[in-house]
């Protein structure tokens, strides 16, 4: 056993020295190594094919992941390669399109989808709304989103971060709903003061949200897990809620002002609505409901500072619906008008208008 172990040690040391010598020789003569490998590959094509076939079968998943990573890292090269392939294979693409159109079910589905998209686009244009904010997501973008989601949800401190983010968002929303108007007045005064002293102008709303976020974070016990990106997300969420509440309150004020104006000038507004419908009939246009015209004229009579484009149309519709429910009474009697408008079908906007 001692002789056998000694012989194995000698052979292992001999192989190690031979490998080191071969490695040094290959490093010193790279051209000889390249030429030898080329000649061996040319002399043994079957062995090379068998080797690659066995390697691909063993490392299929690894190669797929490597190819996917390269495509994601080189989107421009992939785009140019697809375009070059399409330019080289125009006949093949045309044949594929003809084959697709030969299938009546698939062809009809394509036509229906295109028609639906065109109808939606025209409806949005007629309504004055922006187009659909959707875009096609490529596979590389979806994989990047999946990796980002895995990195985010795989963090060990995620529960504490989510708790702090939730507390910050809720507290900031409550702060804006309770003191938003006062903070905005202070921000406007601060911005005006900067202009008076010759400093660069600043956005008053940005100052308001910054002061609200500072006040909330000073009261919170822990915000050490939050990043600046998460703080900005909390501010955006609170800003959205505050903007919605402000619009609802402003709409309630517009509805109340329009109703007060109609109570005072109901007969005149109804006469003007009748004149407007007569003029539309002379021009060959369709007559509008009297209630809608009364509400529209009343909104136009309000001071421009009290009419906002975002809520004026919604306020017109609300006032017109209340007028329609109160048409069985005289518009010139305020008490009867109020009792009719606040009947069983009364629906307050942004809170109770009776208060």
mmCIF file of C-alpha atoms in Angstrom:
data_model
loop_
_atom_site.group_PDB
_atom_site.id
_atom_site.type_symbol
_atom_site.label_atom_id
_atom_site.label_comp_id
_atom_site.label_asym_id
_atom_site.label_seq_id
_atom_site.Cartn_x
_atom_site.Cartn_y
_atom_site.Cartn_z
ATOM 1 C CA UNK A 1 0.000 0.000 0.000
ATOM 2 C CA UNK A 2 2.896 2.338 0.773
ATOM 3 C CA UNK A 3 4.500 1.560 -2.570
ATOM 4 C CA UNK A 4 1.134 2.036 -4.365
ATOM 5 C CA UNK A 5 0.510 5.387 -2.653
ATOM 6 C CA UNK A 6 4.043 6.543 -3.476
ATOM 7 C CA UNK A 7 3.613 5.541 -7.121
ATOM 8 C CA UNK A 8 0.296 7.471 -7.334
ATOM 9 C CA UNK A 9 1.922 10.575 -5.851
ATOM 10 C CA UNK A 10 4.753 10.367 -8.371
ATOM 11 C CA UNK A 11 2.340 9.976 -11.305
ATOM 12 C CA UNK A 12 0.148 12.866 -10.075
ATOM 13 C CA UNK A 13 3.190 15.117 -9.680
ATOM 14 C CA UNK A 14 4.401 14.138 -13.149
ATOM 15 C CA UNK A 15 0.997 14.942 -14.702
ATOM 16 C CA UNK A 16 0.888 18.299 -12.885
ATOM 17 C CA UNK A 17 4.346 19.271 -14.203
ATOM 18 C CA UNK A 18 3.397 18.135 -17.715
ATOM 19 C CA UNK A 19 0.170 20.176 -17.647
ATOM 20 C CA UNK A 20 1.988 23.264 -16.411
ATOM 21 C CA UNK A 21 4.637 22.858 -19.117
ATOM 22 C CA UNK A 22 1.976 22.391 -21.794
ATOM 23 C CA UNK A 23 0.120 25.458 -20.544
ATOM 24 C CA UNK A 24 3.291 27.574 -20.686
ATOM 25 C CA UNK A 25 4.066 26.334 -24.182
ATOM 26 C CA UNK A 26 0.509 27.133 -25.406
ATOM 27 C CA UNK A 27 0.710 30.613 -23.959
ATOM 28 C CA UNK A 28 4.050 31.168 -25.675
ATOM 29 C CA UNK A 29 2.897 29.749 -29.050
ATOM 30 C CA UNK A 30 -0.792 30.712 -29.533
ATOM 31 C CA UNK A 31 -0.594 30.529 -33.334
ATOM 32 C CA UNK A 32 0.513 26.863 -33.191
ATOM 33 C CA UNK A 33 -2.407 26.050 -30.862
ATOM 34 C CA UNK A 34 -4.916 27.763 -33.156
ATOM 35 C CA UNK A 35 -3.552 25.998 -36.227
ATOM 36 C CA UNK A 36 -3.570 22.605 -34.485
ATOM 37 C CA UNK A 37 -7.169 23.024 -33.320
ATOM 38 C CA UNK A 38 -8.265 24.118 -36.796
ATOM 39 C CA UNK A 39 -6.611 21.121 -38.432
ATOM 40 C CA UNK A 40 -8.176 18.766 -35.835
ATOM 41 C CA UNK A 41 -11.648 20.186 -36.419
ATOM 42 C CA UNK A 42 -11.244 19.795 -40.195
ATOM 43 C CA UNK A 43 -10.050 16.213 -39.762
ATOM 44 C CA UNK A 44 -12.817 15.195 -37.300
ATOM 45 C CA UNK A 45 -16.127 16.812 -38.381
ATOM 46 C CA UNK A 46 -18.241 13.963 -37.003
ATOM 47 C CA UNK A 47 -16.688 14.237 -33.558
ATOM 48 C CA UNK A 48 -17.215 18.011 -33.592
ATOM 49 C CA UNK A 49 -20.894 17.663 -34.510
ATOM 50 C CA UNK A 50 -21.397 15.025 -31.873
ATOM 51 C CA UNK A 51 -19.692 17.203 -29.296
ATOM 52 C CA UNK A 52 -21.871 20.251 -30.083
ATOM 53 C CA UNK A 53 -25.008 18.113 -30.165
ATOM 54 C CA UNK A 54 -24.221 16.645 -26.758
ATOM 55 C CA UNK A 55 -23.338 20.093 -25.355
ATOM 56 C CA UNK A 56 -26.565 21.693 -26.609
ATOM 57 C CA UNK A 57 -28.649 18.852 -25.188
ATOM 58 C CA UNK A 58 -26.963 19.173 -21.800
ATOM 59 C CA UNK A 59 -26.939 22.991 -21.565
ATOM 60 C CA UNK A 60 -30.183 23.869 -23.378
ATOM 61 C CA UNK A 61 -31.605 26.067 -20.598
ATOM 62 C CA UNK A 62 -28.296 27.836 -20.029
ATOM 63 C CA UNK A 63 -27.992 28.692 -23.727
ATOM 64 C CA UNK A 64 -31.596 29.963 -23.847
ATOM 65 C CA UNK A 65 -30.966 32.219 -20.864
ATOM 66 C CA UNK A 66 -27.706 33.484 -22.387
ATOM 67 C CA UNK A 67 -29.413 34.249 -25.713
ATOM 68 C CA UNK A 68 -32.334 35.993 -23.968
ATOM 69 C CA UNK A 69 -29.958 38.126 -21.899
ATOM 70 C CA UNK A 70 -28.054 39.141 -25.034
ATOM 71 C CA UNK A 71 -31.281 40.131 -26.822
ATOM 72 C CA UNK A 72 -32.394 42.194 -23.832
ATOM 73 C CA UNK A 73 -29.023 43.925 -23.643
ATOM 74 C CA UNK A 74 -28.930 44.732 -27.379
ATOM 75 C CA UNK A 75 -32.413 45.916 -28.439
ATOM 76 C CA UNK A 76 -31.118 48.074 -31.306
ATOM 77 C CA UNK A 77 -29.142 45.197 -32.839
ATOM 78 C CA UNK A 78 -32.198 42.943 -32.597
ATOM 79 C CA UNK A 79 -34.371 45.624 -34.194
ATOM 80 C CA UNK A 80 -31.914 46.047 -37.076
ATOM 81 C CA UNK A 81 -31.649 42.278 -37.483
ATOM 82 C CA UNK A 82 -35.433 41.872 -37.696
ATOM 83 C CA UNK A 83 -35.659 44.711 -40.206
ATOM 84 C CA UNK A 84 -32.869 43.201 -42.315
ATOM 85 C CA UNK A 85 -34.609 39.802 -42.240
ATOM 86 C CA UNK A 86 -37.890 41.401 -43.344
ATOM 87 C CA UNK A 87 -36.107 43.174 -46.214
ATOM 88 C CA UNK A 88 -34.520 39.912 -47.341
ATOM 89 C CA UNK A 89 -37.742 37.888 -47.081
ATOM 90 C CA UNK A 90 -40.453 40.142 -48.519
ATOM 91 C CA UNK A 91 -41.932 37.323 -50.582
ATOM 92 C CA UNK A 92 -42.136 35.066 -47.544
ATOM 93 C CA UNK A 93 -43.873 37.784 -45.498
ATOM 94 C CA UNK A 94 -46.364 38.409 -48.298
ATOM 95 C CA UNK A 95 -47.099 34.673 -48.478
ATOM 96 C CA UNK A 96 -47.686 34.570 -44.706
ATOM 97 C CA UNK A 97 -50.109 37.503 -44.941
ATOM 98 C CA UNK A 98 -52.001 35.869 -47.799
ATOM 99 C CA UNK A 99 -52.244 32.651 -45.814
ATOM 100 C CA UNK A 100 -53.598 34.574 -42.811
ATOM 101 C CA UNK A 101 -56.233 36.318 -44.930
ATOM 102 C CA UNK A 102 -57.358 32.988 -46.359
ATOM 103 C CA UNK A 103 -58.641 31.983 -42.915
ATOM 104 C CA UNK A 104 -62.088 33.687 -42.767
ATOM 105 C CA UNK A 105 -62.415 33.507 -38.966
ATOM 106 C CA UNK A 106 -59.025 35.045 -38.307
ATOM 107 C CA UNK A 107 -59.448 37.649 -41.058
ATOM 108 C CA UNK A 108 -62.860 38.701 -39.683
ATOM 109 C CA UNK A 109 -61.397 38.949 -36.180
ATOM 110 C CA UNK A 110 -58.658 41.259 -37.458
ATOM 111 C CA UNK A 111 -61.189 43.467 -39.254
ATOM 112 C CA UNK A 112 -63.448 43.649 -36.183
ATOM 113 C CA UNK A 113 -60.523 44.595 -33.934
ATOM 114 C CA UNK A 114 -59.424 47.369 -36.312
ATOM 115 C CA UNK A 115 -62.998 48.687 -36.622
ATOM 116 C CA UNK A 116 -63.450 48.728 -32.839
ATOM 117 C CA UNK A 117 -60.186 50.630 -32.384
ATOM 118 C CA UNK A 118 -61.205 53.218 -35.016
ATOM 119 C CA UNK A 119 -64.651 53.675 -33.441
ATOM 120 C CA UNK A 120 -63.100 54.190 -30.005
ATOM 121 C CA UNK A 121 -60.647 56.727 -31.400
ATOM 122 C CA UNK A 122 -63.443 58.698 -33.096
ATOM 123 C CA UNK A 123 -65.598 58.657 -29.947
ATOM 124 C CA UNK A 124 -62.732 59.969 -27.856
ATOM 125 C CA UNK A 125 -62.055 62.730 -30.390
ATOM 126 C CA UNK A 126 -65.720 63.791 -30.465
ATOM 127 C CA UNK A 127 -65.857 63.834 -26.656
ATOM 128 C CA UNK A 128 -62.691 65.926 -26.454
ATOM 129 C CA UNK A 129 -60.844 63.202 -24.546
ATOM 130 C CA UNK A 130 -57.227 62.111 -25.064
ATOM 131 C CA UNK A 131 -56.502 58.886 -26.958
ATOM 132 C CA UNK A 132 -55.967 55.594 -25.185
ATOM 133 C CA UNK A 133 -52.730 55.653 -23.248
ATOM 134 C CA UNK A 134 -51.798 52.050 -24.034
ATOM 135 C CA UNK A 135 -48.760 50.686 -25.809
ATOM 136 C CA UNK A 136 -47.513 47.280 -26.839
ATOM 137 C CA UNK A 137 -45.151 45.761 -24.295
ATOM 138 C CA UNK A 138 -42.342 43.746 -25.824
ATOM 139 C CA UNK A 139 -41.009 40.537 -24.312
ATOM 140 C CA UNK A 140 -37.752 42.187 -23.218
ATOM 141 C CA UNK A 141 -39.662 44.876 -21.293
ATOM 142 C CA UNK A 142 -41.870 42.262 -19.630
ATOM 143 C CA UNK A 143 -38.812 40.275 -18.540
ATOM 144 C CA UNK A 144 -37.209 43.436 -17.148
ATOM 145 C CA UNK A 145 -40.406 44.186 -15.215
ATOM 146 C CA UNK A 146 -40.459 40.645 -13.843
ATOM 147 C CA UNK A 147 -36.858 40.932 -12.689
ATOM 148 C CA UNK A 148 -37.570 44.279 -11.020
ATOM 149 C CA UNK A 149 -40.621 42.802 -9.285
ATOM 150 C CA UNK A 150 -38.621 39.808 -8.067
ATOM 151 C CA UNK A 151 -35.908 42.094 -6.726
ATOM 152 C CA UNK A 152 -38.449 44.292 -4.959
ATOM 153 C CA UNK A 153 -40.659 41.611 -3.399
ATOM 154 C CA UNK A 154 -37.666 39.489 -2.464
ATOM 155 C CA UNK A 155 -36.306 42.069 -0.025
ATOM 156 C CA UNK A 156 -36.157 41.042 3.617
ATOM 157 C CA UNK A 157 -37.273 44.449 4.939
ATOM 158 C CA UNK A 158 -40.264 44.756 2.601
ATOM 159 C CA UNK A 159 -43.011 44.407 5.304
ATOM 160 C CA UNK A 160 -41.549 47.272 7.342
ATOM 161 C CA UNK A 161 -41.105 49.416 4.214
ATOM 162 C CA UNK A 162 -44.714 48.820 3.184
ATOM 163 C CA UNK A 163 -45.920 49.702 6.688
ATOM 164 C CA UNK A 164 -43.959 52.953 6.711
ATOM 165 C CA UNK A 165 -45.105 53.780 3.181
ATOM 166 C CA UNK A 166 -48.762 53.174 4.106
ATOM 167 C CA UNK A 167 -48.510 55.308 7.249
ATOM 168 C CA UNK A 168 -46.825 58.113 5.302
ATOM 169 C CA UNK A 169 -49.424 58.054 2.514
ATOM 170 C CA UNK A 170 -52.412 58.046 4.883
ATOM 171 C CA UNK A 171 -50.955 60.750 7.132
ATOM 172 C CA UNK A 172 -50.017 62.965 4.198
ATOM 173 C CA UNK A 173 -53.497 62.601 2.678
ATOM 174 C CA UNK A 174 -55.152 63.548 5.982
ATOM 175 C CA UNK A 175 -52.800 66.522 6.358
ATOM 176 C CA UNK A 176 -53.685 67.863 2.916
ATOM 177 C CA UNK A 177 -57.410 67.331 3.340
ATOM 178 C CA UNK A 178 -57.371 69.121 6.687
ATOM 179 C CA UNK A 179 -54.869 71.940 6.074
ATOM 180 C CA UNK A 180 -54.440 71.973 2.291
ATOM 181 C CA UNK A 181 -56.108 75.336 1.704
ATOM 182 C CA UNK A 182 -54.076 77.031 4.443
ATOM 183 C CA UNK A 183 -50.846 75.513 3.147
ATOM 184 C CA UNK A 184 -51.668 76.636 -0.387
ATOM 185 C CA UNK A 185 -52.319 80.210 0.764
ATOM 186 C CA UNK A 186 -48.978 80.244 2.570
ATOM 187 C CA UNK A 187 -47.200 78.810 -0.500
ATOM 188 C CA UNK A 188 -48.733 81.456 -2.767
ATOM 189 C CA UNK A 189 -47.680 84.218 -0.373
ATOM 190 C CA UNK A 190 -44.161 82.771 -0.196
ATOM 191 C CA UNK A 191 -43.908 82.567 -3.999
ATOM 192 C CA UNK A 192 -45.111 86.171 -4.334
ATOM 193 C CA UNK A 193 -42.565 87.314 -1.734
ATOM 194 C CA UNK A 194 -39.738 85.676 -3.698
ATOM 195 C CA UNK A 195 -40.815 87.517 -6.836
ATOM 196 C CA UNK A 196 -40.929 90.840 -4.965
ATOM 197 C CA UNK A 197 -37.398 90.481 -3.610
ATOM 198 C CA UNK A 198 -36.010 89.435 -7.014
ATOM 199 C CA UNK A 199 -35.503 85.698 -6.395
ATOM 200 C CA UNK A 200 -36.313 83.095 -9.070
ATOM 201 C CA UNK A 201 -40.015 82.120 -9.129
ATOM 202 C CA UNK A 202 -41.152 78.815 -7.657
ATOM 203 C CA UNK A 203 -44.272 76.692 -8.025
ATOM 204 C CA UNK A 204 -46.669 77.352 -5.134
ATOM 205 C CA UNK A 205 -48.146 73.828 -5.296
ATOM 206 C CA UNK A 206 -44.705 72.253 -5.029
ATOM 207 C CA UNK A 207 -44.021 74.363 -1.948
ATOM 208 C CA UNK A 208 -47.358 73.288 -0.446
ATOM 209 C CA UNK A 209 -46.699 69.561 -0.941
ATOM 210 C CA UNK A 210 -43.121 69.898 0.288
ATOM 211 C CA UNK A 211 -44.227 71.593 3.533
ATOM 212 C CA UNK A 212 -46.968 69.019 4.074
ATOM 213 C CA UNK A 213 -44.515 66.130 3.549
ATOM 214 C CA UNK A 214 -42.010 67.750 5.934
ATOM 215 C CA UNK A 215 -44.657 68.223 8.631
ATOM 216 C CA UNK A 216 -45.811 64.591 8.349
ATOM 217 C CA UNK A 217 -42.319 63.079 8.323
ATOM 218 C CA UNK A 218 -41.338 65.128 11.372
ATOM 219 C CA UNK A 219 -44.232 63.585 13.298
ATOM 220 C CA UNK A 220 -43.565 60.001 12.161
ATOM 221 C CA UNK A 221 -41.479 57.797 14.416
ATOM 222 C CA UNK A 222 -39.690 55.829 11.695
ATOM 223 C CA UNK A 223 -39.075 56.537 8.026
ATOM 224 C CA UNK A 224 -35.609 55.000 7.804
ATOM 225 C CA UNK A 225 -36.703 52.297 5.316
ATOM 226 C CA UNK A 226 -38.239 54.670 2.782
ATOM 227 C CA UNK A 227 -36.399 55.950 -0.268
ATOM 228 C CA UNK A 228 -36.928 59.237 -2.061
ATOM 229 C CA UNK A 229 -38.812 57.387 -4.790
ATOM 230 C CA UNK A 230 -41.329 56.012 -2.279
ATOM 231 C CA UNK A 231 -41.766 59.437 -0.683
ATOM 232 C CA UNK A 232 -42.539 60.876 -4.131
ATOM 233 C CA UNK A 233 -45.069 58.088 -4.701
ATOM 234 C CA UNK A 234 -46.777 58.922 -1.389
ATOM 235 C CA UNK A 235 -46.913 62.600 -2.374
ATOM 236 C CA UNK A 236 -48.441 61.711 -5.762
ATOM 237 C CA UNK A 237 -51.107 59.563 -4.104
ATOM 238 C CA UNK A 238 -52.021 62.269 -1.581
ATOM 239 C CA UNK A 239 -51.997 64.872 -4.338
ATOM 240 C CA UNK A 240 -54.468 62.848 -6.396
ATOM 241 C CA UNK A 241 -56.869 62.486 -3.454
ATOM 242 C CA UNK A 242 -56.567 66.173 -2.588
ATOM 243 C CA UNK A 243 -57.182 67.226 -6.201
ATOM 244 C CA UNK A 244 -60.289 65.012 -6.397
ATOM 245 C CA UNK A 245 -61.653 66.424 -3.136
ATOM 246 C CA UNK A 246 -60.951 69.966 -4.329
ATOM 247 C CA UNK A 247 -62.760 69.367 -7.619
ATOM 248 C CA UNK A 248 -65.762 67.868 -5.806
ATOM 249 C CA UNK A 249 -65.918 70.810 -3.418
ATOM 250 C CA UNK A 250 -65.569 73.259 -6.301
ATOM 251 C CA UNK A 251 -68.355 71.520 -8.203
ATOM 252 C CA UNK A 252 -70.620 71.709 -5.161
ATOM 253 C CA UNK A 253 -69.922 75.449 -4.940
ATOM 254 C CA UNK A 254 -70.669 75.907 -8.655
ATOM 255 C CA UNK A 255 -73.936 74.005 -8.345
ATOM 256 C CA UNK A 256 -74.943 76.083 -5.318
ATOM 257 C CA UNK A 257 -74.085 79.372 -7.074
ATOM 258 C CA UNK A 258 -75.945 78.328 -10.232
ATOM 259 C CA UNK A 259 -79.014 77.317 -8.240
ATOM 260 C CA UNK A 260 -78.970 80.637 -6.395
ATOM 261 C CA UNK A 261 -78.694 82.505 -9.701
ATOM 262 C CA UNK A 262 -81.601 80.507 -11.159
ATOM 263 C CA UNK A 263 -83.771 81.195 -8.123
ATOM 264 C CA UNK A 264 -83.205 84.932 -8.574
ATOM 265 C CA UNK A 265 -83.508 85.105 -12.385
ATOM 266 C CA UNK A 266 -85.592 82.058 -13.288
ATOM 267 C CA UNK A 267 -88.049 83.827 -15.591
ATOM 268 C CA UNK A 268 -85.337 85.595 -17.568
ATOM 269 C CA UNK A 269 -83.266 82.449 -17.955
ATOM 270 C CA UNK A 270 -86.263 80.454 -19.165
ATOM 271 C CA UNK A 271 -87.077 83.173 -21.727
ATOM 272 C CA UNK A 272 -83.473 83.169 -22.957
ATOM 273 C CA UNK A 273 -83.561 79.378 -23.238
ATOM 274 C CA UNK A 274 -86.715 79.612 -25.381
ATOM 275 C CA UNK A 275 -85.037 82.222 -27.613
ATOM 276 C CA UNK A 276 -81.962 79.978 -27.972
ATOM 277 C CA UNK A 277 -84.070 77.002 -29.038
ATOM 278 C CA UNK A 278 -85.932 79.166 -31.559
ATOM 279 C CA UNK A 279 -82.640 80.343 -33.022
ATOM 280 C CA UNK A 280 -81.395 76.750 -33.234
ATOM 281 C CA UNK A 281 -84.588 75.747 -35.046
ATOM 282 C CA UNK A 282 -84.120 78.564 -37.573
ATOM 283 C CA UNK A 283 -80.555 77.387 -38.228
ATOM 284 C CA UNK A 284 -81.747 73.816 -38.725
ATOM 285 C CA UNK A 285 -80.195 72.465 -35.516
ATOM 286 C CA UNK A 286 -81.764 70.110 -32.990
ATOM 287 C CA UNK A 287 -83.419 71.793 -30.014
ATOM 288 C CA UNK A 288 -81.800 71.213 -26.611
ATOM 289 C CA UNK A 289 -83.694 70.467 -23.376
ATOM 290 C CA UNK A 290 -84.849 73.655 -21.701
ATOM 291 C CA UNK A 291 -83.329 72.624 -18.374
ATOM 292 C CA UNK A 292 -79.892 72.156 -19.933
ATOM 293 C CA UNK A 293 -80.031 75.552 -21.646
ATOM 294 C CA UNK A 294 -81.103 77.260 -18.417
ATOM 295 C CA UNK A 295 -78.219 75.618 -16.542
ATOM 296 C CA UNK A 296 -75.750 76.553 -19.291
ATOM 297 C CA UNK A 297 -76.837 80.187 -19.407
ATOM 298 C CA UNK A 298 -76.713 80.383 -15.618
ATOM 299 C CA UNK A 299 -73.166 79.017 -15.597
ATOM 300 C CA UNK A 300 -72.153 81.581 -18.231
ATOM 301 C CA UNK A 301 -73.609 84.392 -16.111
ATOM 302 C CA UNK A 302 -71.328 83.515 -13.192
ATOM 303 C CA UNK A 303 -68.051 85.452 -12.871
ATOM 304 C CA UNK A 304 -65.216 83.874 -14.895
ATOM 305 C CA UNK A 305 -63.195 83.294 -11.731
ATOM 306 C CA UNK A 306 -65.971 81.023 -10.427
ATOM 307 C CA UNK A 307 -66.227 78.914 -13.599
ATOM 308 C CA UNK A 308 -63.605 76.228 -14.064
ATOM 309 C CA UNK A 309 -63.436 74.223 -17.273
ATOM 310 C CA UNK A 310 -62.888 70.909 -15.482
ATOM 311 C CA UNK A 311 -66.075 71.084 -13.418
ATOM 312 C CA UNK A 312 -68.331 73.493 -15.334
ATOM 313 C CA UNK A 313 -69.773 70.815 -17.644
ATOM 314 C CA UNK A 314 -70.418 68.391 -14.787
ATOM 315 C CA UNK A 315 -72.066 71.201 -12.792
ATOM 316 C CA UNK A 316 -74.271 72.037 -15.794
ATOM 317 C CA UNK A 317 -75.480 68.448 -16.032
ATOM 318 C CA UNK A 318 -76.172 68.276 -12.292
ATOM 319 C CA UNK A 319 -78.116 71.554 -12.282
ATOM 320 C CA UNK A 320 -80.072 70.498 -15.376
ATOM 321 C CA UNK A 321 -81.012 67.173 -13.768
ATOM 322 C CA UNK A 322 -82.268 68.988 -10.673
ATOM 323 C CA UNK A 323 -84.233 71.388 -12.829
ATOM 324 C CA UNK A 324 -85.845 68.474 -14.664
ATOM 325 C CA UNK A 325 -86.976 67.023 -11.343
ATOM 326 C CA UNK A 326 -88.425 70.386 -10.345
ATOM 327 C CA UNK A 327 -90.314 71.283 -13.546
ATOM 328 C CA UNK A 328 -93.682 70.739 -11.890
ATOM 329 C CA UNK A 329 -93.180 73.970 -9.846
ATOM 330 C CA UNK A 330 -92.533 77.564 -10.856
ATOM 331 C CA UNK A 331 -88.942 78.629 -11.253
ATOM 332 C CA UNK A 332 -89.804 82.038 -9.885
ATOM 333 C CA UNK A 333 -90.738 80.654 -6.430
ATOM 334 C CA UNK A 334 -87.472 79.902 -4.569
ATOM 335 C CA UNK A 335 -89.051 77.980 -1.695
ATOM 336 C CA UNK A 336 -91.010 75.639 -3.953
ATOM 337 C CA UNK A 337 -87.968 75.210 -6.218
ATOM 338 C CA UNK A 338 -85.750 74.213 -3.277
ATOM 339 C CA UNK A 339 -88.333 71.767 -1.924
ATOM 340 C CA UNK A 340 -88.674 70.153 -5.360
ATOM 341 C CA UNK A 341 -84.924 70.041 -6.039
ATOM 342 C CA UNK A 342 -84.253 68.403 -2.651
ATOM 343 C CA UNK A 343 -86.983 65.824 -3.005
ATOM 344 C CA UNK A 344 -86.640 62.013 -3.095
ATOM 345 C CA UNK A 345 -84.333 62.137 -6.131
ATOM 346 C CA UNK A 346 -81.936 64.689 -4.641
ATOM 347 C CA UNK A 347 -78.268 63.682 -5.025
ATOM 348 C CA UNK A 348 -75.638 65.923 -3.401
ATOM 349 C CA UNK A 349 -72.294 66.402 -5.162
ATOM 350 C CA UNK A 350 -69.114 66.419 -3.053
ATOM 351 C CA UNK A 351 -71.083 66.349 0.216
ATOM 352 C CA UNK A 352 -74.456 67.622 1.356
ATOM 353 C CA UNK A 353 -75.350 70.923 -0.319
ATOM 354 C CA UNK A 354 -78.099 71.552 2.221
ATOM 355 C CA UNK A 355 -75.452 72.452 4.773
#
